Structures are given as structure tokens and as C-alpha cells.
Amino acid sequence: MASATPPAPGRSRRLSDRGLAVAFVSPALLLLLAMSVFPLLWALYLSFTDYSATRGGPARFVGFGNYTAILTSAQVHQRALTTLIYVVGAVTLQTVLGFAIAYLISRRTHGRGLLTTLFLVPMMLSPVVVGLFWRFMLDAQFGVINSILGSLGLGPVEWLTRQRTALISLIVVDTWQWTPFIMLIALAGLTAVPKYLYEAASIDRASEWFRFRTITLPLVWPLLLIAVLFRAIEAFRLFDLVYILTNGGPGVSTETLSFHVYKVAFLGFNTGTASAYGILMVLVVIVLTQLYLRYLNKLKEG
Amino acid sequence: MAVSVDEAVSTGPARHRTPPARRLGGRGRSVLEVALLTVLAVVMLFPVLWMIETSIKENRDVYAIPAEFFGFTVTMDHFKDVFVAPGGGRSDLSVAFLNSAVVAGASTLLATVLGVPAAWAYSRFAVKAKKDQLFFILSTRFMPPVVVVIPIFLMYRQVGLIDSKLGLILIYTAFNVPFTIWMMKGFVDEVPAEYEDAAMLDGYTRLQAFRRFTLPLLVPGIAATAVFALIFSWNEFVFAIFLTSSDSVRTAPPAIAGLIGGTTTDWGLVAAASVVFALPVLIFAYLVRKHLVAGVTLGAVRR
């Protein structure tokens, strides 16, 4: 039968395969081109002009003026530092906590599913809900957090109205919401560690710490690194939580780069400058995404 | 000494068990671990419980100093206020919930219709520069929303999509398509291509083979992916607040955020609205709990 088939239909089938691939892939790609690439190219163009969304009028070409202004601005350096503190602080905290919780859960045999599900609740909530609710709980006067501190004999803390504590609050809230994410990924890694490795180690009378250091950690590490990178990308581009929780304040103490771009674009209406700013942020995200994918590929091969 | 001998004698097969001293240590450690887990669980869940509690408290209890944990009067007034306007009729919030449902539902449907075939094509065929295309697709998902929203805002203003549900549906679809493709590609990869080959030997065309043999096997995966897309669009805030302004179009996140500001905030109402808003998400998340790892990493990492 097969040998009786002439070669021509085979070729046409391959051709129709290609047609099918194009037909199936192109609508999705076209949408992404229209909604992501085109806007980004527009932003790239605007970044070289002094265009303002409210003033209107023609955009005047200013070359790299916007870029040099941003890269040399002390204000932007300040925002970059705030963002760095926030990203490093939050991601470190949630990694340590998330891994600890995952480790504790992985040692339980009963109720593992229920525990995991319960711990995941914060991650599923909208940043708006999370931000609003923490704002309520952190209120200096009637907030429940200060109430609890009071009953422990500690004085009230002005969480969101003092410069330093506001940034700490932001880190705490982000940690609360995203610790489950790290926990989930770490748990996936921990449960995937083959049991026989531990059995072999216990035959060799390896200590608990030794087993953790030489078996658990090396096997979970790649997955954990991916989770950390993913969180770093997300934290870097965070906007909604800042907007709801602190609105960048008090002063500019919680103004991250994302929030600053918003202010330049929608409060200052310096669309050109904001676009240049945005392009620079996109470059950072692309570098981070490259790293993310590189580790992902390594993980898939390994 | 005597005890351990006694035990060794009385329970014959217990020789393999760890000696009593270590077992006790193990139990002590286990108790400590359970205690730690409990404390962590309480800390993680407390805000959610507090939100629920606040939503059923009367206003004077909401602002009580020190905070009241038990023994308050339960009221459903806040939940009534979420749905019913003060003068009767539908409240702005209930309109916003409806808008959210429409926008999230439509964008999820569109993303599924566009994403699933694309994922199948990427999984089955040698597409040119496949890796680069997939990287590009993923990277659009990682763009800082506040950066993308600037040109989108200008673009929408130009074509009249500002403050329209269609505008939000389009941007959310674009937001969900990369996720759908990455997640679904994993599911398609798990279905052997041989099924389609066999079907084509039986005389079906490639498309028929996909529709009649592969697609039915993908249904659970499609459902899980769609639920994630639904959650993303339901929770989204940045595009919603910058691209819409009127009450008739606004989705729930900006509407709920709009409850604060002004001089006083009705925190009971905020809490009730948040509970109503979070409920579907929690139910959906529970439904897809098996796929959470893949879902939250855009399908890139599977368990």
C-alpha cells in the first residue's frame, strides 16, 4: 500500500502542513505585533522626541536627549536604588520563607495537599485586594497590626506614613503575597527528589545536614533559581501594589522605577521622556528574561 | 537501660526501629515542625480571615480600638451595599463586577481560540526560528505594564478604543495569548504525534486528525489554561485603571480601588467587595490546583 503511494501527495501534504502552521500561528503573532510590538516601537519613536500627550502638537526630534537626561538624573538614581532595595529585600525574604515552608510541608505525610492549598491563597488574590487590605491592617490608628503590637506591650508604628517603614511595609506585603509562589516551586522540586538517594545516604549514616546540603539543595537549586528570577522580573515591574498601598509616598520613599514612569507619563505628561524611561526598563526586563530562559533550558536538558 | 531491653524483647520485629532516644528526638522535632508550620499558616492566612471578619462587622466594630477579634455583632449590610445602590437599584460595584465578568470571559475565550492552535502548530511543526518566536512571545508577557500602557493609551485614543470594554478585551487577550501558547505547548507535547500520524494513514487530513483525535485529549489542559487566563484578566488592574474611566465600563479592580480616597473610607464595604471579588478566583484556583506550578510559571516549568 505504502509503496503504491506516489511521492507527489507526500510533498503536497508537507506543503499543506506548512500552510496549516502559518494559518495557526499567524493570528496569535499578528495580535502580539499589534498590541505589543507596535506600541513598543511607537514608544521607541516617542522616546527620541519631546512629545507630550496633553499639549499635543507635532513631536520634535531631540535625539538621545531624553536618554541622557534620565541616565544622569539624580532622581532616577534614587528611584533605582529604591527599586533595588525593594526587589532584593522582597525576593530574598520570600525565597527564604517560601523554601522553609516548602521544606516543612515536604516532611509531612498527612495534610500536605490541604496545607499547600491554604498557603497558596495570598498568591491568587488581586494586588488591589491585597494592597487595600494591608493598608487597612497597617493603619496607624485602628489597624489590627498596631492593635496586636499594643497587646504585646509595643508602641504603635506608623507603617505607611514614615519613610523607612513604608518601604519595609511594601516589602512585607509583597513577601506576604508571593512567598507562596516560591513555596510552590520549591515544593515541586522537593517532592521530585528521588527517595532512594536519601535511603542510600542513610545507609552511609550521613547526617541530616549533610543530606540536605549534598542531596536536597543541589537538586532543588535550579528550580529555585528559576523561581527567584521570575519573581525578580515581576518585582522589578511592580506597579499596582505601590499605587494602592503607598501611592509612592510618604514623599518619594516607596517610589519604584515603575511608579516613577507613571508619574512622568500621566502626571507630568512628559510622554517622550517617559517613553525613553520605559524603553530602558524594557531592556532590563529583556536581560532578566534571557537569564530566565537560559536557566530554564538548562533545567530542561538536565 | 532496662527499659530499652524490655522494649527490644517485647516487640520482636522492632529491631529495625530507631532506638527510643532518637525516636523521642524525632518526635520532638516533628512537634516543633508542626508548631512552626501552624504559626506560619496563621500568619499567612490571618489577613484573609481579617478581611472576611471585617466584611461582616458593623462599622463601629470595624474601627474599634483595640481591634475586636470575637464577640462582635454579625451583619450582612456591607454585602448588601456591594450589590445594591443606597437609593435602591444596582450599585456601581455590581456593574463593575459584571464588566469584569464580560471582559475576563471574552478575553479568555479569544486567547484560547488564538493560542491553542498556535501551541499545537509550535509543538508539531518545524516552524522557522521556533525558539526565537517562542522567546519573543514570552517576552511580551514580561513587559512592564506601566511602560506598555503609555503607547497603548495613545493608540487607543487615536482609534477610539479608550474607555471601552473592547479595548480592555483586546489588551487582555494579547496579555493572555503568550501564556496560553506556552502552557498549551506543554500539554500538546504530552500527546504523542503518532496518534495524528495513525489517523492520517487512515485517510484523515492533518486538520481532521488534530480536531478528532488530539483536541479531545487536550480538553483538560485547555480548561486549566483558560482558568489561569481568566484569573489573570479578572485580577488585572494597571490597564484597567488607565484605559477606562466611566462607571459603565470600569472593571472591578479599579472600582474597588476607587472606594478609598476622599476623606473617609468605608472599610467594611471595601472588605465585603474584596471578599466577593476574591471568591471566584479562589474557587477557580482550587479547580486547577494540580496545574499551579505550570500555570504560575507561564507553563514553562511543569511538575
Coordinates of C-alpha atoms in Angstrom, one line a residue:
Chain A
M1 CA 0.0 0.0 0.0
A2 CA 2.6 2.5 1.2
S3 CA 4.9 1.8 -1.8
A4 CA 2.0 2.3 -4.2
T5 CA 1.5 5.9 -3.0
P6 CA 3.2 8.3 -5.4
P7 CA 5.6 10.8 -3.9
A8 CA 3.7 13.8 -5.1
P9 CA 0.8 13.7 -2.4
G10 CA 3.5 13.3 0.2
R11 CA 5.1 16.6 -0.9
S12 CA 1.8 18.4 -1.1
R13 CA 1.0 17.1 2.4
R14 CA 4.2 18.7 3.7
L15 CA 3.3 21.9 2.0
S16 CA -0.2 21.9 3.5
D17 CA 1.4 21.3 6.9
R18 CA 3.4 24.5 6.4
G19 CA 0.2 26.3 5.4
L20 CA -1.5 25.0 8.4
A21 CA 1.3 26.0 10.7
V22 CA 1.3 29.5 9.2
A23 CA -2.5 29.7 9.5
F24 CA -2.5 28.6 13.1
V25 CA 0.5 30.7 14.3
S26 CA 0.0 33.9 12.5
P27 CA -3.3 35.2 14.1
A28 CA -1.6 35.0 17.5
L29 CA 1.6 36.6 16.3
L30 CA -0.4 39.3 14.5
L31 CA -2.2 40.2 17.7
L32 CA 1.0 40.4 19.6
L33 CA 2.6 42.5 16.9
A34 CA -0.4 44.9 17.1
M35 CA -0.7 45.0 20.8
S36 CA 2.9 44.7 22.0
V37 CA 5.5 45.3 19.3
F38 CA 3.7 48.2 17.6
P39 CA 3.2 50.1 20.8
L40 CA 6.7 49.4 21.8
L41 CA 8.1 50.7 18.5
W42 CA 5.9 53.7 18.9
A43 CA 7.3 54.2 22.4
L44 CA 10.8 53.9 20.9
Y45 CA 10.0 56.6 18.4
L46 CA 8.5 58.9 21.0
S47 CA 11.5 58.3 23.2
F48 CA 13.5 60.4 20.8
T49 CA 11.0 63.3 20.8
D50 CA 9.7 65.9 23.2
Y51 CA 6.1 64.8 22.6
S52 CA 3.5 65.5 25.3
A53 CA 0.2 63.7 25.3
T54 CA -1.7 66.7 26.6
R55 CA 0.0 69.5 24.8
G56 CA -0.5 67.7 21.5
G57 CA 1.1 69.3 18.6
P58 CA 3.9 67.8 16.5
A59 CA 6.6 65.8 18.2
R60 CA 10.1 67.5 17.9
F61 CA 13.1 65.2 17.5
V62 CA 15.5 65.5 20.3
G63 CA 17.9 62.6 19.6
F64 CA 19.2 60.9 22.7
G65 CA 18.3 63.9 24.9
N66 CA 15.7 62.0 26.9
Y67 CA 18.0 59.1 27.5
T68 CA 20.9 61.2 28.7
A69 CA 18.5 63.2 30.9
I70 CA 17.2 60.0 32.5
L71 CA 20.5 58.3 32.9
T72 CA 22.1 61.3 34.5
S73 CA 19.2 62.3 36.7
A74 CA 19.8 62.0 40.5
Q75 CA 16.1 61.5 40.9
V76 CA 16.1 58.4 38.7
H77 CA 19.2 57.1 40.5
Q78 CA 17.3 57.4 43.8
R79 CA 14.3 55.5 42.3
A80 CA 16.6 52.8 41.0
L81 CA 18.1 52.4 44.5
T82 CA 14.6 52.2 46.0
T83 CA 13.7 49.6 43.4
L84 CA 16.8 47.6 44.1
I85 CA 16.2 47.6 47.8
Y86 CA 12.7 46.6 47.3
V87 CA 13.4 43.8 44.7
V88 CA 16.4 42.4 46.6
G89 CA 14.7 42.7 50.0
A90 CA 11.4 41.2 48.9
V91 CA 12.8 38.4 46.8
T92 CA 15.3 37.4 49.4
L93 CA 12.7 37.3 52.1
Q94 CA 10.2 35.3 50.1
T95 CA 12.8 32.9 48.9
V96 CA 14.0 32.1 52.5
L97 CA 10.4 31.9 53.8
G98 CA 9.0 30.1 50.9
F99 CA 11.7 27.5 50.9
A100 CA 11.4 27.0 54.6
I101 CA 7.6 26.4 54.4
A102 CA 8.1 24.1 51.4
Y103 CA 10.7 22.1 53.4
L104 CA 8.4 21.8 56.4
I105 CA 5.5 20.7 54.3
S106 CA 7.5 18.2 52.3
R107 CA 8.4 16.5 55.6
R108 CA 4.7 15.9 56.4
T109 CA 2.9 12.9 55.1
H110 CA -0.6 13.9 56.2
G111 CA -2.5 17.0 55.1
R112 CA 0.1 18.1 52.6
G113 CA -2.5 18.9 49.9
L114 CA -4.6 20.9 52.3
L115 CA -1.6 22.8 53.7
T116 CA -0.4 23.7 50.2
T117 CA -3.8 24.9 49.1
L118 CA -4.2 27.1 52.2
F119 CA -0.7 28.6 51.8
L120 CA -1.5 29.5 48.2
V121 CA -4.4 31.8 48.9
P122 CA -2.4 35.1 49.1
M123 CA -0.9 34.5 45.7
M124 CA -4.3 34.2 44.0
L125 CA -5.7 37.5 45.3
S126 CA -5.6 40.6 43.1
P127 CA -2.9 43.1 44.0
V128 CA -5.7 45.6 44.5
V129 CA -7.4 43.5 47.2
V130 CA -4.0 42.7 48.8
G131 CA -2.9 46.4 48.8
L132 CA -6.2 47.7 50.1
F133 CA -6.4 45.1 52.8
W134 CA -2.9 45.6 54.1
R135 CA -3.5 49.4 54.0
F136 CA -6.4 48.8 56.4
M137 CA -4.4 46.5 58.6
L138 CA -1.4 48.7 58.8
D139 CA -3.4 51.9 59.6
A140 CA -1.6 53.7 62.4
Q141 CA -4.7 54.3 64.5
F142 CA -7.2 51.5 64.1
G143 CA -5.1 49.0 62.2
V144 CA -5.1 45.5 63.6
I145 CA -1.3 45.2 63.3
N146 CA -0.7 48.0 65.8
S147 CA -3.5 46.6 67.9
I148 CA -1.7 43.3 68.2
L149 CA 1.6 45.1 68.8
G150 CA -0.2 47.1 71.6
S151 CA -1.4 44.0 73.3
L152 CA 2.2 42.7 73.2
G153 CA 3.2 45.9 75.0
L154 CA 4.8 47.5 72.0
G155 CA 4.1 51.0 70.8
P156 CA 2.2 51.8 67.6
V157 CA 4.2 52.0 64.4
E158 CA 3.4 54.5 61.7
W159 CA 3.7 51.8 59.0
L160 CA 2.7 53.7 55.9
T161 CA 3.4 57.3 56.9
R162 CA 7.1 57.1 57.8
Q163 CA 9.7 57.0 55.0
R164 CA 11.6 53.9 56.2
T165 CA 8.7 51.9 57.5
A166 CA 6.8 52.5 54.3
L167 CA 9.4 50.7 52.2
I168 CA 9.6 47.9 54.8
S169 CA 5.7 47.7 54.6
L170 CA 5.9 47.4 50.9
I171 CA 8.5 44.6 51.1
V172 CA 6.4 42.8 53.8
V173 CA 3.2 42.9 51.8
D174 CA 4.9 41.7 48.6
T175 CA 6.5 39.0 50.6
W176 CA 3.2 38.0 52.1
Q177 CA 1.7 37.8 48.6
W178 CA 4.5 36.0 46.8
T179 CA 6.1 33.7 49.4
P180 CA 3.5 31.0 48.3
F181 CA 4.9 31.2 44.8
I182 CA 8.5 30.3 45.9
M183 CA 7.0 27.7 48.2
L184 CA 5.0 26.1 45.4
I185 CA 8.1 25.9 43.1
A186 CA 10.3 24.7 45.9
L187 CA 7.8 22.1 46.9
A188 CA 7.6 20.8 43.3
G189 CA 11.4 20.5 43.4
L190 CA 11.5 18.8 46.9
T191 CA 8.9 16.2 46.1
A192 CA 10.8 15.4 42.9
V193 CA 13.9 14.4 44.7
P194 CA 14.2 10.6 44.4
K195 CA 13.7 8.7 47.7
Y196 CA 16.5 6.2 47.0
L197 CA 19.1 9.0 47.3
Y198 CA 18.1 9.6 50.9
E199 CA 18.0 5.9 51.6
A200 CA 21.5 5.4 50.2
A201 CA 22.6 8.4 52.3
S202 CA 21.1 7.0 55.5
I203 CA 22.8 3.6 54.8
D204 CA 26.1 5.6 54.7
R205 CA 25.0 7.2 58.1
A206 CA 25.1 10.6 56.5
S207 CA 23.9 13.4 58.9
E208 CA 20.7 15.2 58.3
W209 CA 22.5 18.4 57.4
F210 CA 24.9 16.6 55.1
R211 CA 21.9 15.0 53.3
F212 CA 20.3 18.4 53.0
R213 CA 23.4 20.0 51.7
T214 CA 24.5 17.3 49.3
I215 CA 21.2 15.9 48.0
T216 CA 18.3 18.2 48.6
L217 CA 19.8 21.6 47.9
P218 CA 21.7 20.7 44.7
L219 CA 18.6 19.1 43.2
V220 CA 16.2 21.8 44.2
W221 CA 18.5 24.7 43.5
P222 CA 18.0 25.1 39.7
L223 CA 14.2 25.2 40.1
L224 CA 14.5 27.6 43.0
L225 CA 16.8 29.9 40.9
I226 CA 14.1 30.0 38.2
A227 CA 11.5 31.0 40.7
V228 CA 13.8 33.7 42.1
L229 CA 14.4 35.1 38.6
F230 CA 10.8 35.0 37.8
R231 CA 10.0 36.9 41.0
A232 CA 12.8 39.4 40.3
I233 CA 11.3 40.2 36.9
E234 CA 7.8 40.6 38.4
A235 CA 9.0 42.7 41.3
F236 CA 11.0 44.9 39.0
R237 CA 7.9 45.8 37.0
L238 CA 5.6 46.0 40.0
F239 CA 3.2 48.9 39.9
D240 CA -0.2 48.1 41.2
L241 CA 0.8 47.3 44.8
V242 CA 2.7 50.6 45.2
Y243 CA -0.1 52.5 43.7
I244 CA -2.7 51.1 46.1
L245 CA -0.6 50.7 49.3
T246 CA 1.5 53.8 49.5
N247 CA 1.0 55.8 46.2
G248 CA 4.8 56.2 46.2
G249 CA 4.8 58.1 49.5
P250 CA 5.4 59.3 52.0
G251 CA 7.5 61.7 50.0
V252 CA 9.1 59.5 47.4
S253 CA 10.2 56.8 49.7
T254 CA 8.4 54.0 48.0
E255 CA 8.5 55.3 44.5
T256 CA 9.9 52.5 42.4
L257 CA 11.0 52.9 38.8
S258 CA 7.6 51.7 37.5
F259 CA 5.8 54.2 39.7
H260 CA 8.1 57.0 38.6
V261 CA 7.5 56.2 34.9
Y262 CA 3.8 56.5 35.6
K263 CA 4.2 59.9 37.3
V264 CA 6.4 61.2 34.4
A265 CA 3.9 59.9 31.9
F266 CA 0.5 60.5 33.4
L267 CA 1.0 63.3 35.9
G268 CA 3.8 65.2 34.2
F269 CA 2.7 64.3 30.7
N270 CA 6.2 64.2 29.5
T271 CA 5.3 61.4 27.2
G272 CA 8.7 61.5 25.3
T273 CA 10.8 61.3 28.5
A274 CA 8.5 58.6 29.9
S275 CA 8.9 56.5 26.8
A276 CA 12.7 56.7 26.9
Y277 CA 12.5 55.7 30.6
G278 CA 10.2 52.8 29.7
I279 CA 12.5 51.6 26.9
L280 CA 15.4 51.5 29.4
M281 CA 13.2 49.4 31.7
V282 CA 12.2 47.1 28.9
L283 CA 15.9 46.5 28.2
V284 CA 16.4 45.4 31.9
V285 CA 13.5 43.1 31.6
I286 CA 14.8 41.5 28.4
V287 CA 18.1 40.8 30.0
L288 CA 16.4 39.2 33.0
T289 CA 14.1 37.2 30.7
Q290 CA 17.1 35.9 28.8
L291 CA 18.6 34.7 32.1
Y292 CA 15.3 33.1 33.0
L293 CA 15.1 31.2 29.7
R294 CA 18.7 30.2 29.9
Y295 CA 18.3 28.5 33.2
L296 CA 15.0 27.1 32.0
N297 CA 16.7 25.4 29.1
K298 CA 19.5 24.1 31.3
L299 CA 16.8 22.6 33.6
K300 CA 15.0 21.0 30.7
E301 CA 18.2 19.5 29.4
G302 CA 19.5 18.3 32.8
Chain B
M1 CA 18.9 0.6 80.0
A2 CA 16.3 -1.8 81.4
V3 CA 13.6 -0.1 79.5
S4 CA 15.3 -0.4 76.2
V5 CA 16.0 -4.1 76.8
D6 CA 12.4 -4.6 77.8
E7 CA 11.2 -3.0 74.7
A8 CA 13.6 -4.9 72.5
V9 CA 12.3 -8.1 73.9
S10 CA 8.6 -7.4 74.0
T11 CA 8.4 -6.2 70.4
G12 CA 10.2 -8.6 68.3
P13 CA 10.3 -7.1 64.9
A14 CA 11.2 -3.7 66.4
R15 CA 14.9 -4.3 65.8
H16 CA 14.8 -2.2 62.7
R17 CA 13.2 0.7 64.5
T18 CA 15.4 3.6 65.7
P19 CA 16.4 3.4 69.3
P20 CA 13.9 5.1 71.7
A21 CA 16.1 8.1 72.5
R22 CA 16.3 9.1 68.8
R23 CA 12.7 8.3 68.2
L24 CA 11.8 10.7 71.0
G25 CA 14.1 13.3 69.5
G26 CA 12.4 12.7 66.1
R27 CA 9.0 13.2 67.7
G28 CA 10.2 16.4 69.5
R29 CA 11.5 17.7 66.2
S30 CA 8.2 16.7 64.5
V31 CA 6.2 18.6 67.1
L32 CA 8.4 21.6 66.6
E33 CA 7.9 21.4 62.8
V34 CA 4.2 21.2 63.1
A35 CA 4.2 24.2 65.5
L36 CA 6.3 26.2 63.1
L37 CA 4.0 25.3 60.2
T38 CA 0.9 26.3 62.2
V39 CA 2.4 29.6 63.1
L40 CA 3.4 30.3 59.5
A41 CA -0.1 29.2 58.3
V42 CA -1.8 31.5 60.8
V43 CA 0.4 34.5 59.8
M44 CA -0.3 33.8 56.1
L45 CA -4.0 33.3 56.5
F46 CA -4.7 36.0 59.1
P47 CA -5.1 38.9 56.6
V48 CA -7.7 36.8 54.7
L49 CA -9.5 35.9 57.8
W50 CA -9.4 39.5 59.0
M51 CA -10.8 40.6 55.7
I52 CA -13.7 38.2 56.0
E53 CA -14.3 39.2 59.6
T54 CA -14.3 42.9 58.7
S55 CA -16.8 42.3 56.0
I56 CA -19.4 41.1 58.4
K57 CA -18.8 43.6 61.2
E58 CA -20.8 46.7 62.0
N59 CA -19.0 49.9 61.3
R60 CA -18.4 50.7 65.0
D61 CA -16.7 47.3 65.4
V62 CA -14.6 47.8 62.3
Y63 CA -12.9 50.9 63.8
A64 CA -12.8 49.6 67.4
I65 CA -9.6 50.3 69.3
P66 CA -8.2 47.8 70.3
A67 CA -9.3 45.6 67.4
E68 CA -12.1 43.2 68.2
F69 CA -11.4 39.6 67.2
F70 CA -14.5 38.0 68.7
G71 CA -17.9 38.9 70.1
F72 CA -19.0 41.5 67.5
T73 CA -22.4 41.7 66.0
V74 CA -22.6 40.0 62.7
T75 CA -24.2 42.0 59.9
M76 CA -24.7 41.4 56.1
D77 CA -25.2 45.1 55.4
H78 CA -21.8 45.5 53.7
F79 CA -22.6 42.7 51.3
K80 CA -25.9 44.3 50.5
D81 CA -24.2 47.6 49.8
V82 CA -21.9 45.9 47.4
F83 CA -24.8 44.9 45.1
V84 CA -27.5 47.4 45.9
A85 CA -27.1 51.2 45.5
P86 CA -28.1 53.4 48.5
G87 CA -31.2 54.6 46.8
G88 CA -32.1 51.1 45.5
G89 CA -31.2 49.7 42.1
R90 CA -27.9 48.3 41.0
S91 CA -24.8 49.7 42.6
D92 CA -21.7 50.8 40.7
L93 CA -19.8 47.9 42.1
S94 CA -22.2 45.3 40.8
V95 CA -21.9 46.9 37.3
A96 CA -18.2 46.7 37.7
F97 CA -18.4 43.0 38.6
L98 CA -20.5 42.4 35.6
N99 CA -18.0 44.3 33.4
S100 CA -15.2 42.2 34.9
A101 CA -17.0 39.0 34.0
V102 CA -17.6 40.1 30.4
V103 CA -14.0 41.4 29.9
A104 CA -12.3 38.4 31.6
G105 CA -14.6 35.9 29.9
A106 CA -14.3 37.3 26.4
S107 CA -10.5 37.8 26.6
T108 CA -10.1 34.3 27.9
L109 CA -12.2 32.9 25.1
L110 CA -10.3 34.8 22.4
A111 CA -6.9 33.9 23.9
T112 CA -7.9 30.2 23.9
V113 CA -9.1 30.4 20.3
L114 CA -5.9 32.1 19.2
G115 CA -3.5 30.3 21.5
V116 CA -4.4 26.7 21.3
P117 CA -4.0 26.2 17.6
A118 CA -0.7 28.2 17.7
A119 CA 0.6 26.0 20.5
W120 CA -0.3 22.9 18.5
A121 CA 1.5 24.2 15.5
Y122 CA 4.6 25.1 17.5
S123 CA 4.6 21.7 19.1
R124 CA 4.0 19.6 15.9
F125 CA 5.7 21.5 13.0
A126 CA 9.2 22.7 12.3
V127 CA 8.4 26.4 12.4
K128 CA 11.1 28.7 11.2
A129 CA 13.2 30.2 14.1
K130 CA 10.8 28.5 16.6
K131 CA 12.9 29.2 19.6
D132 CA 13.2 32.9 18.8
Q133 CA 9.5 33.1 18.2
L134 CA 8.7 31.5 21.5
F135 CA 11.2 33.8 23.3
F136 CA 9.6 36.8 21.6
I137 CA 6.1 35.5 22.7
L138 CA 7.2 35.0 26.3
S139 CA 9.0 38.3 26.5
T140 CA 5.9 40.3 25.6
R141 CA 4.3 38.9 28.7
F142 CA 7.1 40.2 30.8
M143 CA 6.9 43.8 29.7
P144 CA 6.3 46.3 32.5
P145 CA 2.6 47.1 32.1
V146 CA 3.1 50.7 33.1
V147 CA 5.5 51.1 30.2
V148 CA 3.3 49.4 27.6
V149 CA 0.2 51.3 28.7
I150 CA 1.7 54.7 27.5
P151 CA 1.7 53.9 23.8
I152 CA -1.4 51.7 24.1
F153 CA -3.1 54.7 25.7
L154 CA -2.1 56.9 22.7
M155 CA -3.0 54.2 20.2
Y156 CA -6.5 53.7 21.8
R157 CA -7.1 57.4 21.9
Q158 CA -6.4 57.6 18.2
V159 CA -8.8 54.7 17.2
G160 CA -11.5 55.4 19.8
L161 CA -10.9 52.4 22.0
I162 CA -10.3 54.4 25.2
D163 CA -12.9 53.7 27.8
S164 CA -14.4 50.7 26.0
K165 CA -14.7 47.1 27.0
L166 CA -13.5 46.0 23.6
G167 CA -10.2 47.9 24.3
L168 CA -9.7 46.0 27.5
I169 CA -10.7 42.7 25.9
L170 CA -8.1 43.2 23.2
I171 CA -5.2 44.1 25.6
Y172 CA -6.1 41.2 27.9
T173 CA -6.2 38.8 25.0
A174 CA -2.7 40.0 24.0
F175 CA -1.7 39.6 27.6
N176 CA -3.0 36.0 27.8
V177 CA -2.0 34.6 24.4
P178 CA 1.7 34.2 25.3
F179 CA 0.6 32.4 28.5
T180 CA -1.9 30.1 26.6
I181 CA 0.7 29.2 23.9
W182 CA 3.4 28.4 26.5
M183 CA 1.1 26.4 28.7
M184 CA -0.7 24.6 25.9
K185 CA 2.5 23.7 24.1
G186 CA 3.4 21.6 27.2
F187 CA 0.1 19.8 27.0
V188 CA 0.3 19.2 23.3
D189 CA 3.9 17.8 23.7
E190 CA 2.5 15.2 26.0
V191 CA 0.1 13.8 23.4
P192 CA 2.0 11.5 21.1
A193 CA 2.3 12.8 17.5
E194 CA 1.8 9.2 16.4
Y195 CA -1.9 9.5 17.1
E196 CA -2.2 12.0 14.3
D197 CA 0.1 10.0 12.0
A198 CA -2.0 7.0 12.5
A199 CA -5.2 8.9 11.8
M200 CA -3.7 10.3 8.6
L201 CA -2.8 6.8 7.5
D202 CA -6.5 6.1 7.9
G203 CA -7.2 8.8 5.4
Y204 CA -7.9 11.8 7.7
T205 CA -6.3 15.1 6.8
R206 CA -3.9 16.7 9.2
L207 CA -6.6 19.2 10.4
Q208 CA -9.1 16.4 10.9
A209 CA -6.6 14.4 12.8
F210 CA -6.0 17.3 15.1
R211 CA -9.7 18.0 15.6
R212 CA -10.9 14.5 16.1
F213 CA -8.0 12.9 17.9
T214 CA -5.7 15.4 19.6
L215 CA -8.1 18.1 20.6
P216 CA -10.4 15.9 22.8
L217 CA -7.3 14.8 24.7
L218 CA -6.4 18.4 25.2
V219 CA -9.7 19.4 26.8
P220 CA -8.5 19.2 30.5
G221 CA -5.4 21.2 29.6
I222 CA -7.4 23.8 27.8
A223 CA -9.7 24.1 30.7
A224 CA -6.8 24.6 33.2
T225 CA -5.2 27.1 30.9
A226 CA -8.4 29.0 30.4
V227 CA -8.9 29.2 34.1
F228 CA -5.5 30.8 34.6
A229 CA -6.2 33.3 31.8
L230 CA -9.5 34.1 33.5
I231 CA -7.8 34.7 36.8
F232 CA -5.2 37.0 35.2
S233 CA -7.7 39.2 33.5
W234 CA -10.1 39.2 36.5
N235 CA -7.3 40.5 38.8
E236 CA -5.7 42.9 36.3
F237 CA -5.5 46.5 37.5
V238 CA -2.9 48.6 35.6
F239 CA -4.5 48.6 32.1
A240 CA -8.0 48.7 33.6
I241 CA -7.3 51.9 35.5
F242 CA -5.5 53.8 32.7
L243 CA -7.7 52.7 29.8
T244 CA -11.1 53.1 31.3
S245 CA -12.8 56.0 33.2
S246 CA -16.6 55.7 33.2
D247 CA -18.5 53.7 35.7
S248 CA -20.3 51.8 33.0
V249 CA -17.1 50.4 31.5
R250 CA -14.8 50.1 34.6
T251 CA -13.9 46.6 35.8
A252 CA -13.9 45.6 39.4
P253 CA -10.3 46.2 40.5
P254 CA -10.3 50.0 39.7
A255 CA -13.8 50.2 41.1
I256 CA -12.8 48.6 44.4
A257 CA -9.7 50.8 44.5
G258 CA -11.9 53.8 43.9
L259 CA -13.6 53.1 47.3
I260 CA -10.7 54.6 49.1
G261 CA -9.6 58.1 48.7
G262 CA -11.8 61.0 49.7
T263 CA -11.9 61.9 53.4
T264 CA -13.2 58.7 54.9
T265 CA -13.1 55.1 53.7
D266 CA -15.9 52.6 54.4
W267 CA -13.6 49.7 55.2
G268 CA -16.5 47.4 55.8
L269 CA -17.6 47.9 52.2
V270 CA -14.1 47.5 50.9
A271 CA -13.8 44.3 52.8
A272 CA -17.1 42.9 51.5
A273 CA -16.3 43.9 47.9
S274 CA -12.9 42.3 48.2
V275 CA -14.4 39.1 49.5
V276 CA -17.0 39.0 46.7
F277 CA -14.3 39.7 44.2
A278 CA -11.8 37.1 45.6
L279 CA -14.3 34.3 45.9
P280 CA -14.5 33.2 42.2
V281 CA -10.7 33.4 42.0
L282 CA -10.2 31.1 45.0
I283 CA -12.7 28.6 43.6
F284 CA -11.1 28.6 40.2
A285 CA -7.6 28.3 41.7
Y286 CA -8.8 25.3 43.7
L287 CA -10.1 23.7 40.5
V288 CA -6.7 24.0 38.8
R289 CA -4.5 23.3 41.8
K290 CA -2.8 20.3 40.0
H291 CA -1.5 22.7 37.3
L292 CA -0.5 25.5 39.6
V293 CA 3.2 25.1 39.1
A294 CA 2.9 25.2 35.3
G295 CA 0.3 27.9 35.5
V296 CA 2.2 30.4 37.6
T297 CA 5.4 30.0 35.6
L298 CA 3.6 30.5 32.3
G299 CA 3.7 26.8 31.6
A300 CA 7.5 26.9 31.4
V301 CA 8.0 24.7 34.4
R302 CA 6.0 21.6 34.8
R303 CA 5.8 19.3 37.8

